[in-house]
């Protein structure tokens, strides 16, 4: 389908993480050779123990060497009892609105604390939901690191270390699926407008009406957030709405 419509359709691949490591590496190589593949999709569990699991390091190294960014997307990774005994009365609001972003925040913070980003400098992550709560909490994470007696005693808070802020600006991209200019401004402050990619959550949030051809609020809210955050039609808006994706995902490269 992508070949029939060159320049219009691209895709991200999935990895067989339950297979032996050599097979996973082979799958990365196979994806990298596909003309229209522009990355891989990973969840936060990795091989079952999170992305800070040392067993994941060879996988991330292979993906980075293949120039394939990782789109990191959460999926109900927090325990159900977090939402309390009355959670069933609240639909999916708590896990979707709060659980998904926190799951991403925890996963990436664990990667940072484990030294994954320093070990794999060419690794590039695209974080769903504008990076979860990382743009808001990066400063708090940094403060906790600086004041952690164990980390200081182990020499892991040395002068010249790369901070969470550094990693966000150097190895992380964010989608702009945040539905509000307040959150989007925080994301832009954290990474820069050149690292944001427009998104809609399509087709996850269709209109709850019989007219599925009507305008989707999930799309309009994110368009409006970009306009409110950086100005409709501004250079930053044009970058977020498409220019960044063309550059980051190499969409202008032809087979």
Short mmCIF file of C-alpha atoms in Angstrom, two decimals:
data_model
loop_
_atom_site.label_atom_id
_atom_site.label_comp_id
_atom_site.label_asym_id
_atom_site.label_seq_id
_atom_site.Cartn_x
_atom_site.Cartn_y
_atom_site.Cartn_z
CA UNK A 1 0.00 0.00 0.00
CA UNK A 2 2.80 2.42 0.86
CA UNK A 3 4.53 1.62 -2.44
CA UNK A 4 1.32 2.33 -4.36
CA UNK A 5 1.10 5.76 -2.76
CA UNK A 6 4.73 6.89 -2.47
CA UNK A 7 5.28 9.67 0.01
CA UNK A 8 1.81 9.33 1.51
CA UNK A 9 1.98 6.31 3.80
CA UNK A 10 4.73 5.24 6.20
CA UNK A 11 4.68 2.89 9.15
CA UNK A 12 6.32 1.77 12.38
CA UNK A 13 7.07 -1.89 12.97
CA UNK A 14 6.71 -4.17 15.99
CA UNK A 15 9.44 -6.42 17.38
CA UNK A 16 9.09 -10.08 18.43
CA UNK A 17 10.38 -9.47 21.95
CA UNK A 18 9.58 -13.01 23.10
CA UNK A 19 12.00 -14.41 20.50
CA UNK A 20 15.72 -15.04 21.11
CA UNK A 21 17.91 -11.93 20.99
CA UNK A 22 19.47 -12.84 17.64
CA UNK A 23 15.99 -13.09 16.12
CA UNK A 24 15.02 -9.72 17.55
CA UNK A 25 18.17 -8.18 16.08
CA UNK A 26 17.35 -9.80 12.74
CA UNK A 27 13.85 -8.32 12.89
CA UNK A 28 15.32 -4.86 13.49
CA UNK A 29 17.52 -5.29 10.44
CA UNK A 30 14.59 -6.47 8.34
CA UNK A 31 12.51 -3.45 9.35
CA UNK A 32 15.37 -1.09 8.58
CA UNK A 33 15.54 -2.46 5.04
CA UNK A 34 11.85 -1.83 4.35
CA UNK A 35 11.46 1.27 2.23
CA UNK A 36 8.65 2.90 4.19
CA UNK A 37 9.42 1.83 7.75
CA UNK A 38 10.34 4.81 9.90
CA UNK A 39 10.56 3.36 13.40
CA UNK A 40 9.43 0.73 15.87
CA UNK A 41 6.68 0.73 18.49
CA UNK A 42 7.44 -0.42 22.03
CA UNK A 43 5.41 -0.63 25.20
CA UNK A 44 6.79 0.17 28.61
CA UNK A 45 7.20 -3.42 29.81
CA UNK A 46 9.96 -4.40 27.37
CA UNK A 47 10.77 -8.04 28.09
CA UNK A 48 8.51 -7.99 31.12
CA UNK A 49 10.70 -6.05 33.54
CA UNK A 50 10.65 -2.56 32.06
CA UNK A 51 12.89 -0.71 29.64
CA UNK A 52 15.60 -0.30 32.29
CA UNK A 53 16.09 -4.08 32.24
CA UNK A 54 19.72 -4.77 31.17
CA UNK A 55 18.40 -7.45 28.81
CA UNK A 56 16.73 -4.70 26.77
CA UNK A 57 20.00 -2.87 26.14
CA UNK A 58 21.06 -4.95 23.09
CA UNK A 59 17.61 -4.42 21.57
CA UNK A 60 17.79 -0.67 22.04
CA UNK A 61 21.34 -0.64 20.68
CA UNK A 62 20.20 -2.47 17.55
CA UNK A 63 17.28 -0.11 17.01
CA UNK A 64 19.52 2.93 17.48
CA UNK A 65 22.14 1.58 15.08
CA UNK A 66 19.42 1.08 12.47
CA UNK A 67 18.35 4.76 12.80
CA UNK A 68 14.87 3.69 13.82
CA UNK A 69 13.25 5.91 16.45
CA UNK A 70 11.19 4.16 19.11
CA UNK A 71 7.60 5.27 19.55
CA UNK A 72 6.96 4.52 23.21
CA UNK A 73 3.28 4.02 24.01
CA UNK A 74 1.83 2.90 27.36
CA UNK A 75 -0.95 0.37 27.81
CA UNK A 76 -2.68 -0.09 31.18
CA UNK A 77 0.62 -0.66 32.94
CA UNK A 78 -0.39 0.63 36.37
CA UNK A 79 -2.07 -1.70 38.89
CA UNK A 80 -5.87 -1.58 38.87
CA UNK A 81 -6.03 -0.94 42.62
CA UNK A 82 -4.41 2.47 42.06
CA UNK A 83 -7.84 3.72 40.95
CA UNK A 84 -9.67 2.64 44.10
CA UNK A 85 -12.73 0.50 44.78
CA UNK A 86 -15.14 2.77 42.90
CA UNK A 87 -13.13 2.86 39.67
CA UNK A 88 -15.78 0.98 37.69
CA UNK A 89 -18.10 3.97 38.09
CA UNK A 90 -15.65 6.25 36.29
CA UNK A 91 -15.42 4.50 32.93
CA UNK A 92 -11.94 4.59 31.39
CA UNK A 93 -11.18 8.16 32.45
CA UNK A 94 -8.66 7.39 35.21
CA UNK A 95 -6.43 4.89 33.36
CA UNK A 96 -6.54 6.80 30.07
CA UNK A 97 -6.19 10.36 31.35
CA UNK A 98 -3.83 9.65 34.25
CA UNK A 99 -2.53 6.09 34.01
CA UNK A 100 -1.12 6.25 30.49
CA UNK A 101 0.87 9.48 31.05
CA UNK A 102 2.19 8.30 34.43
CA UNK A 103 3.18 4.94 32.97
CA UNK A 104 5.30 6.72 30.37
CA UNK A 105 6.81 9.03 32.98
CA UNK A 106 7.83 6.15 35.23
CA UNK A 107 9.25 4.11 32.34
CA UNK A 108 11.44 6.91 30.97
CA UNK A 109 12.60 7.98 34.43
CA UNK A 110 13.68 4.41 35.13
CA UNK A 111 15.61 4.40 31.85
CA UNK A 112 17.32 7.63 32.84
CA UNK A 113 18.27 6.40 36.31
CA UNK A 114 19.60 3.15 34.84
CA UNK A 115 21.89 5.06 32.46
CA UNK A 116 20.21 3.79 29.30
CA UNK A 117 20.42 7.13 27.50
CA UNK A 118 24.13 7.48 28.22
CA UNK A 119 24.77 3.88 27.18
CA UNK A 120 22.90 4.30 23.88
CA UNK A 121 23.54 7.89 22.80
CA UNK A 122 21.99 7.35 19.37
CA UNK A 123 18.70 6.12 20.82
CA UNK A 124 15.76 8.34 19.92
CA UNK A 125 12.40 8.05 21.65
CA UNK A 126 9.10 9.52 20.54
CA UNK A 127 6.92 9.70 23.64
CA UNK A 128 3.15 9.50 23.43
CA UNK A 129 0.86 12.03 25.12
CA UNK A 130 3.49 14.77 25.04
CA UNK A 131 5.81 12.79 27.27
CA UNK A 132 3.28 12.04 29.99
CA UNK A 133 4.09 14.23 32.97
CA UNK A 134 7.82 14.50 32.24
CA UNK A 135 7.63 18.14 31.05
CA UNK A 136 6.00 19.07 34.37
CA UNK A 137 8.04 16.81 36.66
CA UNK A 138 11.54 16.88 35.15
CA UNK A 139 12.57 19.58 37.61
CA UNK A 140 11.25 17.57 40.54
CA UNK A 141 13.01 14.44 39.28
CA UNK A 142 16.26 16.41 39.06
CA UNK A 143 15.84 17.77 42.58
CA UNK A 144 15.22 14.28 43.97
CA UNK A 145 18.34 13.00 42.19
CA UNK A 146 20.49 15.81 43.61
CA UNK A 147 19.23 15.14 47.13
CA UNK A 148 19.35 11.34 47.05
CA UNK A 149 21.98 10.10 49.50
CA UNK A 150 22.35 6.73 47.82
CA UNK A 151 22.95 8.17 44.35
CA UNK A 152 25.39 10.75 45.72
CA UNK A 153 27.31 8.14 47.72
CA UNK A 154 27.59 5.94 44.63
CA UNK A 155 29.06 8.82 42.62
CA UNK A 156 26.13 8.95 40.23
CA UNK A 157 25.51 12.68 40.70
CA UNK A 158 28.87 13.88 39.43
CA UNK A 159 29.59 17.26 37.88
CA UNK A 160 29.00 17.28 34.15
CA UNK A 161 26.39 14.52 34.13
CA UNK A 162 23.58 14.86 31.64
CA UNK A 163 20.39 15.94 33.35
CA UNK A 164 16.86 14.85 32.61
CA UNK A 165 16.46 18.17 30.80
CA UNK A 166 19.48 17.38 28.61
CA UNK A 167 18.06 14.00 27.63
CA UNK A 168 14.68 15.53 26.79
CA UNK A 169 16.34 18.02 24.46
CA UNK A 170 18.79 15.57 22.88
CA UNK A 171 17.22 12.10 22.68
CA UNK A 172 13.49 12.58 23.07
CA UNK A 173 10.70 13.75 20.80
CA UNK A 174 7.11 14.26 21.91
CA UNK A 175 3.83 13.90 20.13
CA UNK A 176 1.40 16.79 20.60
CA UNK A 177 -1.55 14.71 21.77
CA UNK A 178 -2.24 16.76 24.90
CA UNK A 179 -5.57 18.50 24.07
CA UNK A 180 -4.61 21.78 25.73
CA UNK A 181 -2.21 24.62 25.08
CA UNK A 182 -1.24 24.57 28.79
CA UNK A 183 0.26 21.10 28.52
CA UNK A 184 1.63 21.75 25.05
CA UNK A 185 3.50 24.84 26.23
CA UNK A 186 5.13 22.75 28.95
CA UNK A 187 6.14 20.16 26.36
CA UNK A 188 7.61 22.86 24.13
CA UNK A 189 9.51 24.35 27.07
CA UNK A 190 10.91 20.92 27.92
CA UNK A 191 12.12 19.84 24.49
CA UNK A 192 11.81 22.78 22.11
CA UNK A 193 9.26 23.34 19.32
CA UNK A 194 11.50 21.47 16.88
CA UNK A 195 10.87 18.19 18.75
CA UNK A 196 7.06 18.16 18.81
CA UNK A 197 4.99 16.16 16.31
CA UNK A 198 1.28 16.75 15.80
CA UNK A 199 -1.00 13.86 16.70
CA UNK A 200 -4.69 13.14 17.19
CA UNK A 201 -5.17 9.73 18.88
CA UNK A 202 -7.13 8.81 15.73
CA UNK A 203 -9.09 6.52 15.59
CA UNK A 204 -9.21 6.00 19.34
CA UNK A 205 -11.64 8.81 20.18
CA UNK A 206 -14.41 8.96 17.55
CA UNK A 207 -17.39 11.26 18.13
CA UNK A 208 -19.98 9.60 20.36
CA UNK A 209 -22.72 10.30 17.84
CA UNK A 210 -24.26 8.45 14.92
CA UNK A 211 -22.50 10.83 12.52
CA UNK A 212 -18.97 9.46 12.36
CA UNK A 213 -18.23 11.83 9.47
CA UNK A 214 -18.63 14.86 11.71
CA UNK A 215 -15.60 16.79 12.92
CA UNK A 216 -13.73 14.82 15.56
CA UNK A 217 -13.17 16.80 18.78
CA UNK A 218 -10.02 14.74 19.40
CA UNK A 219 -8.55 16.28 16.25
CA UNK A 220 -9.86 19.81 16.68
CA UNK A 221 -8.71 20.11 20.29
CA UNK A 222 -5.13 19.28 19.35
CA UNK A 223 -5.16 21.63 16.36
CA UNK A 224 -6.48 24.42 18.58
CA UNK A 225 -3.85 23.65 21.23
CA UNK A 226 -1.05 24.15 18.71
CA UNK A 227 -2.54 27.44 17.51
CA UNK A 228 -3.02 28.71 21.06
CA UNK A 229 0.46 27.66 22.16
CA UNK A 230 2.57 29.04 19.31
CA UNK A 231 0.22 31.04 17.08
CA UNK A 232 -1.80 29.80 14.14
CA UNK A 233 0.34 29.55 11.01
CA UNK A 234 3.54 30.57 12.80
CA UNK A 235 6.84 28.89 11.88
CA UNK A 236 6.64 26.83 15.07
CA UNK A 237 3.07 25.81 14.26
CA UNK A 238 4.08 24.74 10.76
CA UNK A 239 6.92 22.71 12.23
CA UNK A 240 4.72 20.98 14.79
CA UNK A 241 1.92 20.35 12.30
CA UNK A 242 4.18 18.56 9.83
CA UNK A 243 7.63 19.99 9.28
CA UNK A 244 9.18 18.25 12.27
CA UNK A 245 7.76 14.88 11.27
CA UNK A 246 9.16 15.25 7.76
CA UNK A 247 12.62 15.88 9.20
CA UNK A 248 12.62 13.50 12.16
CA UNK A 249 11.06 10.58 10.27
CA UNK A 250 12.91 11.30 7.02
CA UNK A 251 9.65 11.44 5.08
CA UNK A 252 11.24 13.16 2.12
CA UNK A 253 13.65 10.27 1.54
CA UNK A 254 12.55 8.17 -1.40
CA UNK A 255 13.43 4.50 -2.01
#
